Amino acid sequence: MLDSWHKPSDKVVRNLAKVFYLSEACFAAIVLGIVSWFLSHYEDTPVYPAARLIWTEIIAALAILYCATLVFTFDYYPACFAMINMFFALAFFASFGAVENFDCDDNWMGWRSEYGEPYRPCWRATAAFTFLSGFFWLVSVLLAYWTPINKEPHHILPRKPSHGSSTIASEQV
């Protein structure tokens, strides 16, 4: 089976990696928006998952910034980016564990009276998108590992050979 499997072309891997980075940025933006909404409604609740949400918010914000730059600079050192992608995969899985381990019914006093039952799906959406983001980061590790370094020069226009000088012959030394 493995003998018949061929590695996809470099262009396919690069484009697929860029699609994954854009989707990771979208997932991180969704997580950042929902978590920021929860943090904005903090009103001195005695037991509140502030540390868990702040961790998740920081990781999501860093992921958005990283993805925004990585989409354009992915061709330079993809093996180095594989290590950073692994960090984000582990960080998002840690965020998923922190969000999933905190049960609103048992730990967050007064969430039902203050926010109501419809906001429980928002908490579940945060858990779902942190897991999806962690999984996509893990796949991005493989894509970055498979991508070879592009040795072609970027954005360098070829120069025409000059047939002479633009200065007058008497001014040349």
mmCIF file with all atom_site columns, N, CA and C in Angstrom, residues 76-113:
data_model
loop_
_atom_site.group_PDB
_atom_site.id
_atom_site.type_symbol
_atom_site.label_atom_id
_atom_site.label_alt_id
_atom_site.label_comp_id
_atom_site.label_asym_id
_atom_site.label_entity_id
_atom_site.label_seq_id
_atom_site.pdbx_PDB_ins_code
_atom_site.Cartn_x
_atom_site.Cartn_y
_atom_site.Cartn_z
_atom_site.occupancy
_atom_site.B_iso_or_equiv
_atom_site.pdbx_formal_charge
_atom_site.auth_seq_id
_atom_site.auth_comp_id
_atom_site.auth_asym_id
_atom_site.auth_atom_id
_atom_site.pdbx_PDB_model_num
ATOM 1   N N  . TYR A 1 76  ? 9.779   30.067 2.948  1.00 0.00 ? 76  TYR A N  1
ATOM 2   C CA . TYR A 1 76  ? 11.178  30.260 3.304  1.00 0.00 ? 76  TYR A CA 1
ATOM 3   C C  . TYR A 1 76  ? 11.758  29.114 4.131  1.00 0.00 ? 76  TYR A C  1
ATOM 4   N N  . TYR A 1 77  ? 11.219  28.851 5.297  1.00 0.00 ? 77  TYR A N  1
ATOM 5   C CA . TYR A 1 77  ? 11.752  27.802 6.174  1.00 0.00 ? 77  TYR A CA 1
ATOM 6   C C  . TYR A 1 77  ? 10.616  26.965 6.750  1.00 0.00 ? 77  TYR A C  1
ATOM 7   N N  . PRO A 1 78  ? 10.023  26.088 5.955  1.00 0.00 ? 78  PRO A N  1
ATOM 8   C CA . PRO A 1 78  ? 8.873   25.330 6.450  1.00 0.00 ? 78  PRO A CA 1
ATOM 9   C C  . PRO A 1 78  ? 9.218   24.363 7.579  1.00 0.00 ? 78  PRO A C  1
ATOM 10  N N  . ALA A 1 79  ? 10.445  23.845 7.636  1.00 0.00 ? 79  ALA A N  1
ATOM 11  C CA . ALA A 1 79  ? 10.801  22.922 8.714  1.00 0.00 ? 79  ALA A CA 1
ATOM 12  C C  . ALA A 1 79  ? 10.831  23.648 10.057 1.00 0.00 ? 79  ALA A C  1
ATOM 13  N N  . CYS A 1 80  ? 11.263  24.893 10.056 1.00 0.00 ? 80  CYS A N  1
ATOM 14  C CA . CYS A 1 80  ? 11.240  25.691 11.292 1.00 0.00 ? 80  CYS A CA 1
ATOM 15  C C  . CYS A 1 80  ? 9.800   25.976 11.706 1.00 0.00 ? 80  CYS A C  1
ATOM 16  N N  . PHE A 1 81  ? 8.951   26.226 10.716 1.00 0.00 ? 81  PHE A N  1
ATOM 17  C CA . PHE A 1 81  ? 7.554   26.494 11.020 1.00 0.00 ? 81  PHE A CA 1
ATOM 18  C C  . PHE A 1 81  ? 6.849   25.260 11.566 1.00 0.00 ? 81  PHE A C  1
ATOM 19  N N  . ALA A 1 82  ? 7.354   24.071 11.245 1.00 0.00 ? 82  ALA A N  1
ATOM 20  C CA . ALA A 1 82  ? 6.747   22.847 11.770 1.00 0.00 ? 82  ALA A CA 1
ATOM 21  C C  . ALA A 1 82  ? 6.849   22.807 13.289 1.00 0.00 ? 82  ALA A C  1
ATOM 22  N N  . MET A 1 83  ? 7.949   23.280 13.839 1.00 0.00 ? 83  MET A N  1
ATOM 23  C CA . MET A 1 83  ? 8.110   23.299 15.299 1.00 0.00 ? 83  MET A CA 1
ATOM 24  C C  . MET A 1 83  ? 7.147   24.303 15.942 1.00 0.00 ? 83  MET A C  1
ATOM 25  N N  . ILE A 1 84  ? 6.994   25.449 15.315 1.00 0.00 ? 84  ILE A N  1
ATOM 26  C CA . ILE A 1 84  ? 6.067   26.452 15.846 1.00 0.00 ? 84  ILE A CA 1
ATOM 27  C C  . ILE A 1 84  ? 4.632   25.945 15.726 1.00 0.00 ? 84  ILE A C  1
ATOM 28  N N  . ASN A 1 85  ? 4.324   25.264 14.632 1.00 0.00 ? 85  ASN A N  1
ATOM 29  C CA . ASN A 1 85  ? 2.990   24.681 14.470 1.00 0.00 ? 85  ASN A CA 1
ATOM 30  C C  . ASN A 1 85  ? 2.714   23.646 15.549 1.00 0.00 ? 85  ASN A C  1
ATOM 31  N N  . MET A 1 86  ? 3.736   22.871 15.918 1.00 0.00 ? 86  MET A N  1
ATOM 32  C CA . MET A 1 86  ? 3.557   21.883 16.983 1.00 0.00 ? 86  MET A CA 1
ATOM 33  C C  . MET A 1 86  ? 3.258   22.577 18.313 1.00 0.00 ? 86  MET A C  1
ATOM 34  N N  . PHE A 1 87  ? 3.919   23.708 18.569 1.00 0.00 ? 87  PHE A N  1
ATOM 35  C CA . PHE A 1 87  ? 3.618   24.472 19.779 1.00 0.00 ? 87  PHE A CA 1
ATOM 36  C C  . PHE A 1 87  ? 2.157   24.903 19.800 1.00 0.00 ? 87  PHE A C  1
ATOM 37  N N  . PHE A 1 88  ? 1.675   25.432 18.680 1.00 0.00 ? 88  PHE A N  1
ATOM 38  C CA . PHE A 1 88  ? 0.286   25.874 18.631 1.00 0.00 ? 88  PHE A CA 1
ATOM 39  C C  . PHE A 1 88  ? -0.683  24.698 18.724 1.00 0.00 ? 88  PHE A C  1
ATOM 40  N N  . ALA A 1 89  ? -0.335  23.562 18.158 1.00 0.00 ? 89  ALA A N  1
ATOM 41  C CA . ALA A 1 89  ? -1.204  22.383 18.277 1.00 0.00 ? 89  ALA A CA 1
ATOM 42  C C  . ALA A 1 89  ? -1.329  21.973 19.739 1.00 0.00 ? 89  ALA A C  1
ATOM 43  N N  . LEU A 1 90  ? -0.206  21.900 20.440 1.00 0.00 ? 90  LEU A N  1
ATOM 44  C CA . LEU A 1 90  ? -0.246  21.525 21.856 1.00 0.00 ? 90  LEU A CA 1
ATOM 45  C C  . LEU A 1 90  ? -0.943  22.594 22.697 1.00 0.00 ? 90  LEU A C  1
ATOM 46  N N  . ALA A 1 91  ? -0.734  23.863 22.354 1.00 0.00 ? 91  ALA A N  1
ATOM 47  C CA . ALA A 1 91  ? -1.380  24.945 23.103 1.00 0.00 ? 91  ALA A CA 1
ATOM 48  C C  . ALA A 1 91  ? -2.892  24.921 22.917 1.00 0.00 ? 91  ALA A C  1
ATOM 49  N N  . PHE A 1 92  ? -3.359  24.658 21.704 1.00 0.00 ? 92  PHE A N  1
ATOM 50  C CA . PHE A 1 92  ? -4.803  24.592 21.488 1.00 0.00 ? 92  PHE A CA 1
ATOM 51  C C  . PHE A 1 92  ? -5.413  23.341 22.117 1.00 0.00 ? 92  PHE A C  1
ATOM 52  N N  . PHE A 1 93  ? -4.683  22.237 22.128 1.00 0.00 ? 93  PHE A N  1
ATOM 53  C CA . PHE A 1 93  ? -5.201  21.059 22.828 1.00 0.00 ? 93  PHE A CA 1
ATOM 54  C C  . PHE A 1 93  ? -5.240  21.300 24.336 1.00 0.00 ? 93  PHE A C  1
ATOM 55  N N  . ALA A 1 94  ? -4.272  22.055 24.874 1.00 0.00 ? 94  ALA A N  1
ATOM 56  C CA . ALA A 1 94  ? -4.317  22.426 26.290 1.00 0.00 ? 94  ALA A CA 1
ATOM 57  C C  . ALA A 1 94  ? -5.496  23.358 26.563 1.00 0.00 ? 94  ALA A C  1
ATOM 58  N N  . SER A 1 95  ? -5.760  24.274 25.648 1.00 0.00 ? 95  SER A N  1
ATOM 59  C CA . SER A 1 95  ? -6.925  25.158 25.795 1.00 0.00 ? 95  SER A CA 1
ATOM 60  C C  . SER A 1 95  ? -8.218  24.365 25.742 1.00 0.00 ? 95  SER A C  1
ATOM 61  N N  . PHE A 1 96  ? -8.264  23.387 24.846 1.00 0.00 ? 96  PHE A N  1
ATOM 62  C CA . PHE A 1 96  ? -9.446  22.530 24.768 1.00 0.00 ? 96  PHE A CA 1
ATOM 63  C C  . PHE A 1 96  ? -9.652  21.786 26.085 1.00 0.00 ? 96  PHE A C  1
ATOM 64  N N  . GLY A 1 97  ? -8.585  21.247 26.638 1.00 0.00 ? 97  GLY A N  1
ATOM 65  C CA . GLY A 1 97  ? -8.699  20.550 27.917 1.00 0.00 ? 97  GLY A CA 1
ATOM 66  C C  . GLY A 1 97  ? -9.124  21.475 29.042 1.00 0.00 ? 97  GLY A C  1
ATOM 67  N N  . ALA A 1 98  ? -8.607  22.703 29.039 1.00 0.00 ? 98  ALA A N  1
ATOM 68  C CA . ALA A 1 98  ? -8.974  23.655 30.088 1.00 0.00 ? 98  ALA A CA 1
ATOM 69  C C  . ALA A 1 98  ? -10.435 24.070 29.980 1.00 0.00 ? 98  ALA A C  1
ATOM 70  N N  . VAL A 1 99  ? -10.907 24.262 28.766 1.00 0.00 ? 99  VAL A N  1
ATOM 71  C CA . VAL A 1 99  ? -12.305 24.665 28.571 1.00 0.00 ? 99  VAL A CA 1
ATOM 72  C C  . VAL A 1 99  ? -13.242 23.489 28.826 1.00 0.00 ? 99  VAL A C  1
ATOM 73  N N  . GLU A 1 100 ? -12.857 22.315 28.368 1.00 0.00 ? 100 GLU A N  1
ATOM 74  C CA . GLU A 1 100 ? -13.723 21.142 28.502 1.00 0.00 ? 100 GLU A CA 1
ATOM 75  C C  . GLU A 1 100 ? -13.793 20.648 29.946 1.00 0.00 ? 100 GLU A C  1
ATOM 76  N N  . ASN A 1 101 ? -12.713 20.824 30.696 1.00 0.00 ? 101 ASN A N  1
ATOM 77  C CA . ASN A 1 101 ? -12.685 20.364 32.079 1.00 0.00 ? 101 ASN A CA 1
ATOM 78  C C  . ASN A 1 101 ? -13.549 21.227 32.989 1.00 0.00 ? 101 ASN A C  1
ATOM 79  N N  . PHE A 1 102 ? -13.812 22.446 32.580 1.00 0.00 ? 102 PHE A N  1
ATOM 80  C CA . PHE A 1 102 ? -14.609 23.356 33.400 1.00 0.00 ? 102 PHE A CA 1
ATOM 81  C C  . PHE A 1 102 ? -16.075 23.207 33.011 1.00 0.00 ? 102 PHE A C  1
ATOM 82  N N  . ASP A 1 103 ? -16.873 22.676 33.903 1.00 0.00 ? 103 ASP A N  1
ATOM 83  C CA . ASP A 1 103 ? -18.295 22.496 33.625 1.00 0.00 ? 103 ASP A CA 1
ATOM 84  C C  . ASP A 1 103 ? -19.066 23.663 34.224 1.00 0.00 ? 103 ASP A C  1
ATOM 85  N N  . CYS A 1 104 ? -19.851 24.312 33.411 1.00 0.00 ? 104 CYS A N  1
ATOM 86  C CA . CYS A 1 104 ? -20.582 25.496 33.862 1.00 0.00 ? 104 CYS A CA 1
ATOM 87  C C  . CYS A 1 104 ? -21.550 25.167 34.993 1.00 0.00 ? 104 CYS A C  1
ATOM 88  N N  . ASP A 1 105 ? -22.214 24.026 34.922 1.00 0.00 ? 105 ASP A N  1
ATOM 89  C CA . ASP A 1 105 ? -23.203 23.684 35.946 1.00 0.00 ? 105 ASP A CA 1
ATOM 90  C C  . ASP A 1 105 ? -22.571 23.482 37.314 1.00 0.00 ? 105 ASP A C  1
ATOM 91  N N  . ASP A 1 106 ? -21.422 22.847 37.365 1.00 0.00 ? 106 ASP A N  1
ATOM 92  C CA . ASP A 1 106 ? -20.811 22.513 38.643 1.00 0.00 ? 106 ASP A CA 1
ATOM 93  C C  . ASP A 1 106 ? -19.940 23.619 39.214 1.00 0.00 ? 106 ASP A C  1
ATOM 94  N N  . ASN A 1 107 ? -19.276 24.380 38.377 1.00 0.00 ? 107 ASN A N  1
ATOM 95  C CA . ASN A 1 107 ? -18.237 25.285 38.853 1.00 0.00 ? 107 ASN A CA 1
ATOM 96  C C  . ASN A 1 107 ? -18.580 26.766 38.795 1.00 0.00 ? 107 ASN A C  1
ATOM 97  N N  . TRP A 1 108 ? -19.351 27.175 37.837 1.00 0.00 ? 108 TRP A N  1
ATOM 98  C CA . TRP A 1 108 ? -19.583 28.598 37.623 1.00 0.00 ? 108 TRP A CA 1
ATOM 99  C C  . TRP A 1 108 ? -20.906 28.970 38.260 1.00 0.00 ? 108 TRP A C  1
ATOM 100 N N  . MET A 1 109 ? -20.839 29.543 39.443 1.00 0.00 ? 109 MET A N  1
ATOM 101 C CA . MET A 1 109 ? -22.044 29.876 40.202 1.00 0.00 ? 109 MET A CA 1
ATOM 102 C C  . MET A 1 109 ? -22.767 31.053 39.556 1.00 0.00 ? 109 MET A C  1
ATOM 103 N N  . GLY A 1 110 ? -24.030 30.891 39.327 1.00 0.00 ? 110 GLY A N  1
ATOM 104 C CA . GLY A 1 110 ? -24.861 31.973 38.831 1.00 0.00 ? 110 GLY A CA 1
ATOM 105 C C  . GLY A 1 110 ? -24.809 32.185 37.336 1.00 0.00 ? 110 GLY A C  1
ATOM 106 N N  . TRP A 1 111 ? -24.188 31.286 36.601 1.00 0.00 ? 111 TRP A N  1
ATOM 107 C CA . TRP A 1 111 ? -24.115 31.514 35.155 1.00 0.00 ? 111 TRP A CA 1
ATOM 108 C C  . TRP A 1 111 ? -25.480 31.392 34.517 1.00 0.00 ? 111 TRP A C  1
ATOM 109 N N  . ARG A 1 112 ? -26.318 30.511 35.051 1.00 0.00 ? 112 ARG A N  1
ATOM 110 C CA . ARG A 1 112 ? -27.636 30.302 34.457 1.00 0.00 ? 112 ARG A CA 1
ATOM 111 C C  . ARG A 1 112 ? -28.548 31.497 34.722 1.00 0.00 ? 112 ARG A C  1
ATOM 112 N N  . SER A 1 113 ? -28.470 32.073 35.920 1.00 0.00 ? 113 SER A N  1
ATOM 113 C CA . SER A 1 113 ? -29.333 33.215 36.224 1.00 0.00 ? 113 SER A CA 1
ATOM 114 C C  . SER A 1 113 ? -28.850 34.486 35.526 1.00 0.00 ? 113 SER A C  1
#
